Amino acid sequence: MMDKKVLVFAGSTSKKSINKQLASYAATKLINVSYDIVDLNEYAMPLFSVDEEERGFPVNAKRFNELLNLYDGFIVSLAEHNGSYAAAFKSMYDWVSRIERNVFRDKPLLLMATSPGGRGGASVLESAMATFSHAGAIVITTFSLPNFYDNFKDGRLTEEDIRTQLKEAVTVFEKGV
Ligand SMILES: Cc1cc2nc3c(=O)[nH]c(=O)nc-3n(C[C@H](O)[C@H](O)[C@H](O)COP(=O)(O)O)c2cc1C
């Protein structure tokens, strides 16, 4: 019986987000854990600032914060913009961290990134690895996919060795959930 459930999302608001595609694909490799995929566009909120915060937490920040309570772990794939988080993700993360410092609720995280370039979002992945643990993430494993458009076609990874690496990462993550 699948009694554990993980939340899957991309750190992106791009409609054709390659990170959402990758995170969604990774989720299909879960065997005994079910999942929901969510899009940050469903949680649009003002850009975080302390001045904005004085007006109160946005409804969608509170909704997203509540959503995080409902799951046993997270699969997150981060878009990289200028070596860092996409602005919409960072703003959402900042808002949620003000509502609940323990953003990831001491739950397991499969942390991923992909980009069209050869570094596969390595910089944003490094930032997240260095800091998400302070926000309650138990980073079980990480996965970076370089050259997305060469390595991911028709909804799946084209190279068998990369498929194997991803499957291993998902398996390790799933054991931790
Ligand atoms: C403003 C901007 C900055 C970017 N900076 C980087 C970067 O530093 N490193 C990188 O690998 N790709 C960079 N890219 C390309 C993104 O990786 C690419 O747009 C990718 O599709 C983003 O992921 P998403 O589709 O999930 O939103 C940048 C794209 C934009 C629009």
mmCIF file of N, CA, C and O and ligand atoms in Angstrom, residues 12 14 17-19 79-83 115-116, ligand 1:
data_model
loop_
_atom_site.group_PDB
_atom_site.id
_atom_site.type_symbol
_atom_site.label_atom_id
_atom_site.label_comp_id
_atom_site.label_asym_id
_atom_site.label_seq_id
_atom_site.Cartn_x
_atom_site.Cartn_y
_atom_site.Cartn_z
ATOM 1 N N SER A 12 10.740 27.121 -10.827
ATOM 2 C CA SER A 12 10.581 27.842 -12.092
ATOM 3 C C SER A 12 9.111 28.176 -12.290
ATOM 4 O O SER A 12 8.239 27.422 -11.842
ATOM 5 N N SER A 14 8.333 29.004 -15.576
ATOM 6 C CA SER A 14 8.273 28.899 -17.029
ATOM 7 C C SER A 14 7.236 27.840 -17.426
ATOM 8 O O SER A 14 7.225 26.741 -16.872
ATOM 9 N N SER A 17 8.760 24.671 -18.441
ATOM 10 C CA SER A 17 9.935 24.452 -17.587
ATOM 11 C C SER A 17 10.587 23.093 -17.793
ATOM 12 O O SER A 17 9.963 22.041 -17.623
ATOM 13 N N ILE A 18 11.865 23.132 -18.135
ATOM 14 C CA ILE A 18 12.595 21.871 -18.305
ATOM 15 C C ILE A 18 12.821 21.222 -16.940
ATOM 16 O O ILE A 18 12.926 19.997 -16.847
ATOM 17 N N ASN A 19 12.870 22.040 -15.901
ATOM 18 C CA ASN A 19 13.033 21.472 -14.558
ATOM 19 C C ASN A 19 11.760 20.772 -14.097
ATOM 20 O O ASN A 19 11.820 19.747 -13.424
ATOM 21 N N ALA A 79 15.553 25.701 -11.515
ATOM 22 C CA ALA A 79 16.062 26.446 -12.669
ATOM 23 C C ALA A 79 17.224 27.321 -12.204
ATOM 24 O O ALA A 79 17.230 27.807 -11.069
ATOM 25 N N GLU A 80 18.205 27.495 -13.094
ATOM 26 C CA GLU A 80 19.343 28.365 -12.766
ATOM 27 C C GLU A 80 19.284 29.631 -13.617
ATOM 28 O O GLU A 80 19.285 29.557 -14.846
ATOM 29 N N HIS A 81 19.216 30.754 -12.929
ATOM 30 C CA HIS A 81 19.259 32.056 -13.598
ATOM 31 C C HIS A 81 20.478 32.815 -13.092
ATOM 32 O O HIS A 81 20.575 33.103 -11.896
ATOM 33 N N ASN A 82 21.387 33.127 -13.993
ATOM 34 C CA ASN A 82 22.617 33.830 -13.612
ATOM 35 C C ASN A 82 23.272 33.181 -12.396
ATOM 36 O O ASN A 82 23.669 33.855 -11.437
ATOM 37 N N GLY A 83 23.366 31.887 -12.453
ATOM 38 C CA GLY A 83 24.094 31.139 -11.438
ATOM 39 C C GLY A 83 23.337 30.951 -10.137
ATOM 40 O O GLY A 83 23.897 30.425 -9.165
ATOM 41 N N SER A 115 19.753 22.341 -17.007
ATOM 42 C CA SER A 115 19.789 23.534 -17.853
ATOM 43 C C SER A 115 20.188 23.101 -19.259
ATOM 44 O O SER A 115 20.667 21.986 -19.457
ATOM 45 N N PRO A 116 20.002 23.994 -20.225
ATOM 46 C CA PRO A 116 20.401 23.633 -21.587
ATOM 47 C C PRO A 116 21.923 23.540 -21.734
ATOM 48 O O PRO A 116 22.422 22.977 -22.702
HETATM 49 C C1 LIG B 1 17.719 35.358 -16.976
HETATM 50 C C2 LIG B 1 18.283 33.999 -17.308
HETATM 51 C C3 LIG B 1 19.498 33.623 -16.791
HETATM 52 C C4 LIG B 1 20.019 32.357 -17.049
HETATM 53 N N1 LIG B 1 21.188 31.977 -16.459
HETATM 54 C C5 LIG B 1 21.625 30.716 -16.604
HETATM 55 C C6 LIG B 1 22.754 30.269 -15.885
HETATM 56 O O1 LIG B 1 23.375 30.989 -15.116
HETATM 57 N N2 LIG B 1 23.153 28.983 -16.037
HETATM 58 C C7 LIG B 1 22.486 28.127 -16.886
HETATM 59 O O2 LIG B 1 22.878 26.981 -16.981
HETATM 60 N N3 LIG B 1 21.399 28.534 -17.579
HETATM 61 C C8 LIG B 1 20.949 29.785 -17.444
HETATM 62 N N4 LIG B 1 19.831 30.208 -18.117
HETATM 63 C C9 LIG B 1 19.132 29.267 -19.000
HETATM 64 C C10 LIG B 1 18.161 28.436 -18.172
HETATM 65 O O3 LIG B 1 18.859 27.331 -17.626
HETATM 66 C C11 LIG B 1 17.018 27.964 -19.081
HETATM 67 O O4 LIG B 1 16.222 29.093 -19.419
HETATM 68 C C12 LIG B 1 16.177 26.895 -18.457
HETATM 69 O O5 LIG B 1 15.141 26.532 -19.363
HETATM 70 C C13 LIG B 1 15.574 27.338 -17.123
HETATM 71 O O6 LIG B 1 14.862 26.278 -16.524
HETATM 72 P P1 LIG B 1 13.268 26.174 -16.606
HETATM 73 O O7 LIG B 1 12.938 25.853 -18.062
HETATM 74 O O8 LIG B 1 12.946 25.041 -15.720
HETATM 75 O O9 LIG B 1 12.692 27.475 -16.192
HETATM 76 C C14 LIG B 1 19.314 31.468 -17.889
HETATM 77 C C15 LIG B 1 18.072 31.858 -18.420
HETATM 78 C C16 LIG B 1 17.559 33.102 -18.133
HETATM 79 C C17 LIG B 1 16.210 33.497 -18.695
#
